[in-house]
Short mmCIF file of C-alpha atoms in Angstrom, two decimals:
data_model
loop_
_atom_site.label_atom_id
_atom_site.label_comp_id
_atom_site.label_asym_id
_atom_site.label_seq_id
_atom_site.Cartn_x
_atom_site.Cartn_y
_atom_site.Cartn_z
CA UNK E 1311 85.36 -51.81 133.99
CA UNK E 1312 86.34 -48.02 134.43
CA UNK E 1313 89.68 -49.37 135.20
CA UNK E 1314 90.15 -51.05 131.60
CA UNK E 1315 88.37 -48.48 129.56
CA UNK E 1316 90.71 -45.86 131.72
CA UNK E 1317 94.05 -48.27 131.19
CA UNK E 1318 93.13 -48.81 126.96
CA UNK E 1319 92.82 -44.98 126.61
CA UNK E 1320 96.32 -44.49 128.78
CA UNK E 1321 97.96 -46.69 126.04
CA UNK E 1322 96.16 -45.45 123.28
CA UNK E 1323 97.42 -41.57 124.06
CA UNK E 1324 100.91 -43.09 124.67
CA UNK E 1325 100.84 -45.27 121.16
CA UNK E 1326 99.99 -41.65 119.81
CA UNK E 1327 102.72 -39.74 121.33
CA UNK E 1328 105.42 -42.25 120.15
CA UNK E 1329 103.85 -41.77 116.26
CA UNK E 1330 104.01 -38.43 116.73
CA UNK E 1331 107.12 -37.96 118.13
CA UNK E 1332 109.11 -40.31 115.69
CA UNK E 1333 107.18 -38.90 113.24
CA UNK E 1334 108.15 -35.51 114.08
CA UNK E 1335 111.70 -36.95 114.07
CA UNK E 1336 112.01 -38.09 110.93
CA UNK E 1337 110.38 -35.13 108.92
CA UNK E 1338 112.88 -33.76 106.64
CA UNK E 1339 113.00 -29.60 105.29
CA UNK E 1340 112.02 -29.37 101.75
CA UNK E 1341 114.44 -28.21 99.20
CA UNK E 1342 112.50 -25.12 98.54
CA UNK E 1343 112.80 -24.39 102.34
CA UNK E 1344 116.50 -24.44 102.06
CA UNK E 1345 116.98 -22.79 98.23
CA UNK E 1346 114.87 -19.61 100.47
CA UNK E 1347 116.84 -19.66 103.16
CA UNK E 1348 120.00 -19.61 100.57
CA UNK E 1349 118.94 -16.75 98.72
CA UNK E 1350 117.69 -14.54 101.44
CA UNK E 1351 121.46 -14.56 102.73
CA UNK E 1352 122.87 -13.04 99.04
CA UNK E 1353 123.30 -9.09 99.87
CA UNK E 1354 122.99 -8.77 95.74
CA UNK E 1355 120.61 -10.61 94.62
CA UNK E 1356 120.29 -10.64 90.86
CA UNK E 1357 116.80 -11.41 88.85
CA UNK E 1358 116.23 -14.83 88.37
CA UNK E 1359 113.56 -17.23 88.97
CA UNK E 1360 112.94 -20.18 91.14
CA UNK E 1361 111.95 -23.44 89.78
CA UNK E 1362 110.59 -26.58 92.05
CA UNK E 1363 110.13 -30.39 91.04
CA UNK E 1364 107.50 -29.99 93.58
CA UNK E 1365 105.22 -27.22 90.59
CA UNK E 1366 102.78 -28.80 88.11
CA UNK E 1367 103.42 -28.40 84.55
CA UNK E 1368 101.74 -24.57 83.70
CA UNK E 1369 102.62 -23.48 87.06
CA UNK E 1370 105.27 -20.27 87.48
CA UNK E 1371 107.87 -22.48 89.09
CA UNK E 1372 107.86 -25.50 86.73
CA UNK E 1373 110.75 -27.17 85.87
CA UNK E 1374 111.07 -28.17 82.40
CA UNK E 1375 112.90 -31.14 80.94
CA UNK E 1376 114.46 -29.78 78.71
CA UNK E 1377 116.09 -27.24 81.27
CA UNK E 1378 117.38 -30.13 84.16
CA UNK E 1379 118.94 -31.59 80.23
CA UNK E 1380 120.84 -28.35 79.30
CA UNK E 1381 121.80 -27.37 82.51
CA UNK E 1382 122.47 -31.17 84.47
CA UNK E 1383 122.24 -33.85 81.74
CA UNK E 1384 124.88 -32.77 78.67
CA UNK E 1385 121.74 -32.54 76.36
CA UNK E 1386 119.40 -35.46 77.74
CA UNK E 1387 118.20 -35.71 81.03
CA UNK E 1388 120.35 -36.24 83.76
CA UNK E 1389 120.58 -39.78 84.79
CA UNK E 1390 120.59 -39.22 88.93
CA UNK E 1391 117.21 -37.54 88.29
CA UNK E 1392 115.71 -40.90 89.39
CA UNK E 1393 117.32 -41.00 92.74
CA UNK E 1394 115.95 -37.02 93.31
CA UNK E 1395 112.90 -37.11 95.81
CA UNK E 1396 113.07 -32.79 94.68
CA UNK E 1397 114.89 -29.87 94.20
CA UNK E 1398 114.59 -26.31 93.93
CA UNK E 1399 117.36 -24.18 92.19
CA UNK E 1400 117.84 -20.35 91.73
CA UNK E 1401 119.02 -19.27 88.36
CA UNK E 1402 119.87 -16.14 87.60
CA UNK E 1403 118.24 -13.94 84.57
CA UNK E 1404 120.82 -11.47 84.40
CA UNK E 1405 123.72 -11.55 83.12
CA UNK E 1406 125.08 -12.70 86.45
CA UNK E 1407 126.40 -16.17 87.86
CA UNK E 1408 124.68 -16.09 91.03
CA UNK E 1409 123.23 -19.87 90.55
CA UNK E 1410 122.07 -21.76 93.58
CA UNK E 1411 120.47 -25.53 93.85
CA UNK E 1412 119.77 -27.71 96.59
CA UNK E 1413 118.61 -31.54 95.35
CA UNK E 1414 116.86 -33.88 98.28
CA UNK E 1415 118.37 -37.43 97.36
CA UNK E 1416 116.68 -40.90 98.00
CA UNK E 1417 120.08 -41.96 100.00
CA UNK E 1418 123.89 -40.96 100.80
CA UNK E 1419 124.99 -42.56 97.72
CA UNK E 1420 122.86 -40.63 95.35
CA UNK E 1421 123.76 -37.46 96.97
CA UNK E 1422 127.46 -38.59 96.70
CA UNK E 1423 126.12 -39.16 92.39
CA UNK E 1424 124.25 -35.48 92.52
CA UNK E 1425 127.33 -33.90 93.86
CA UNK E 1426 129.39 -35.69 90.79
CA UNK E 1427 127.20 -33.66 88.47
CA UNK E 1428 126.71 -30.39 90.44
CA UNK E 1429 130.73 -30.47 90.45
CA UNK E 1430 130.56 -30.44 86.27
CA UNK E 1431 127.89 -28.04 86.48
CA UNK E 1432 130.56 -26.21 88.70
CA UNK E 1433 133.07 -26.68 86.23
CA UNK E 1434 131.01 -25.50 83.59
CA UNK E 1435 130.10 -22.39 84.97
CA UNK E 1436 133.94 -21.28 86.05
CA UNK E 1437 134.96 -21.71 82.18
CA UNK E 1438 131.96 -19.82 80.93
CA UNK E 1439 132.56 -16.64 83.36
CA UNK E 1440 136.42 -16.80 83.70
CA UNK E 1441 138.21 -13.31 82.99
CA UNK E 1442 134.95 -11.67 83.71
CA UNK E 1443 134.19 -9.37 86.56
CA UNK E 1444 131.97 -12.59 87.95
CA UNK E 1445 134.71 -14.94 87.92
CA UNK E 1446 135.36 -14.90 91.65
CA UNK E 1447 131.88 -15.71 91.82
CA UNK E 1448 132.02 -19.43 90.29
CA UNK E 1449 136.02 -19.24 91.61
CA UNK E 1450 134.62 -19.72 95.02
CA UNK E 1451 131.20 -21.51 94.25
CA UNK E 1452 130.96 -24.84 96.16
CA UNK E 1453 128.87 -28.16 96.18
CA UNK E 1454 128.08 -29.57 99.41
CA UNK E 1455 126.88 -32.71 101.24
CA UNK E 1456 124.54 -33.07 103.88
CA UNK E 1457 122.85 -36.08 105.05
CA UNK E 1458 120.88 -36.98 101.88
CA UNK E 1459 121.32 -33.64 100.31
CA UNK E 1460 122.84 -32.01 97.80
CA UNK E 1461 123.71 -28.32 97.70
CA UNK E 1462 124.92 -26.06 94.77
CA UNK E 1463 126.21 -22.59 95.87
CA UNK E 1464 127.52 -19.94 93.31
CA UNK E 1465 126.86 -16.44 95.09
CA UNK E 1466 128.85 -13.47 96.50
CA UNK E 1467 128.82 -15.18 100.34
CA UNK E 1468 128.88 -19.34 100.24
CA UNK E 1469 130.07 -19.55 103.82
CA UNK E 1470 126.95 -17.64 105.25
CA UNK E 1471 124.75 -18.95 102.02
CA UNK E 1472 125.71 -22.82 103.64
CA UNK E 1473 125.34 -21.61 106.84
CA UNK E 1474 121.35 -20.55 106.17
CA UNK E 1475 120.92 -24.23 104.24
CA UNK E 1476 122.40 -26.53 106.88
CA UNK E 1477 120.09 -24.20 109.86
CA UNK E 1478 116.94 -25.43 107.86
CA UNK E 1479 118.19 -29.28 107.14
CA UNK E 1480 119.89 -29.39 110.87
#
């Protein structure tokens, strides 16, 4: 009898440590984790705020709307918003392009969509600041793929900027 009760909690323990580890395996860094890490790399950081998908409406770091529509969507919301699991992006309140956004996608192929409309965001940005003292700012800014996510980078350093971001998704 010791012998089966001593045998069930063996397996037991060992069912638990394969959850666990594959568990462990598949956890993912949030977006927010990454947007930090991005932003802690840029030597001159401007003003700006953070906003999350992941913040209830009234919270500090809400995400309105009508902001993911002016900025993402051409005036109505952007339609790869359904394939977002969430985001965090950095916008600058100066008068400043430093602009950074990281979007967690549902798969490859709605990264690969995300990265279609960072890119016009991109585009956006590099008419609105060219012949400006800022220009080599959006000149050099960058959207990026990794895995299932989706990276915006407009800032002073993209190489070590990326660098920080893919450290956090590994």
């Amino acid at each position: 009898m010791k012998l089966k009760f001593f045998s069930v909690i063996v397996c037991l323990s060992l069912i638990g440590c394969i959850l666990c580890a594959s568990s462990c395996a598949e956890s993912t860094a949030s977006a927010e984790d990454v947007l930090s890490a991005m932003v802690h790399t840029e030597p001159s950081l401007p003003s700006g705020k953070i906003y999350l998908s992941t913040a209830a409406e009234g919270e500090k770091q809400y995400t309105p709307q009508s902001l993911l529509a002016s900025l993402y969507g051409g005036g109505s919301a952007p339609i790869e918003q359904s394939e977002w699991v969430e985001f965090a992006i950095f916008l600058s309140s100066a008068h400043h392009p430093c602009e950074f956004a990281v979007f967690l996608c549902q798969s490859a192929q709605s990264a690969s969509d995300t990265a279609k409309m960072l890119c016009r965001r991109l585009d956006t940005l590099k008419a609105s600041w060219a012949d400006t003292q800022y220009s080599s700012y959006t000149e050099n800014g960058c959207v990026s793929v990794s895995g299932n996510y989706c990276i915006l980078t407009v800032c002073a350093d993209k190489k070590a900027a990326l660098k920080a971001a893919l450290s956090v998704i590994k």
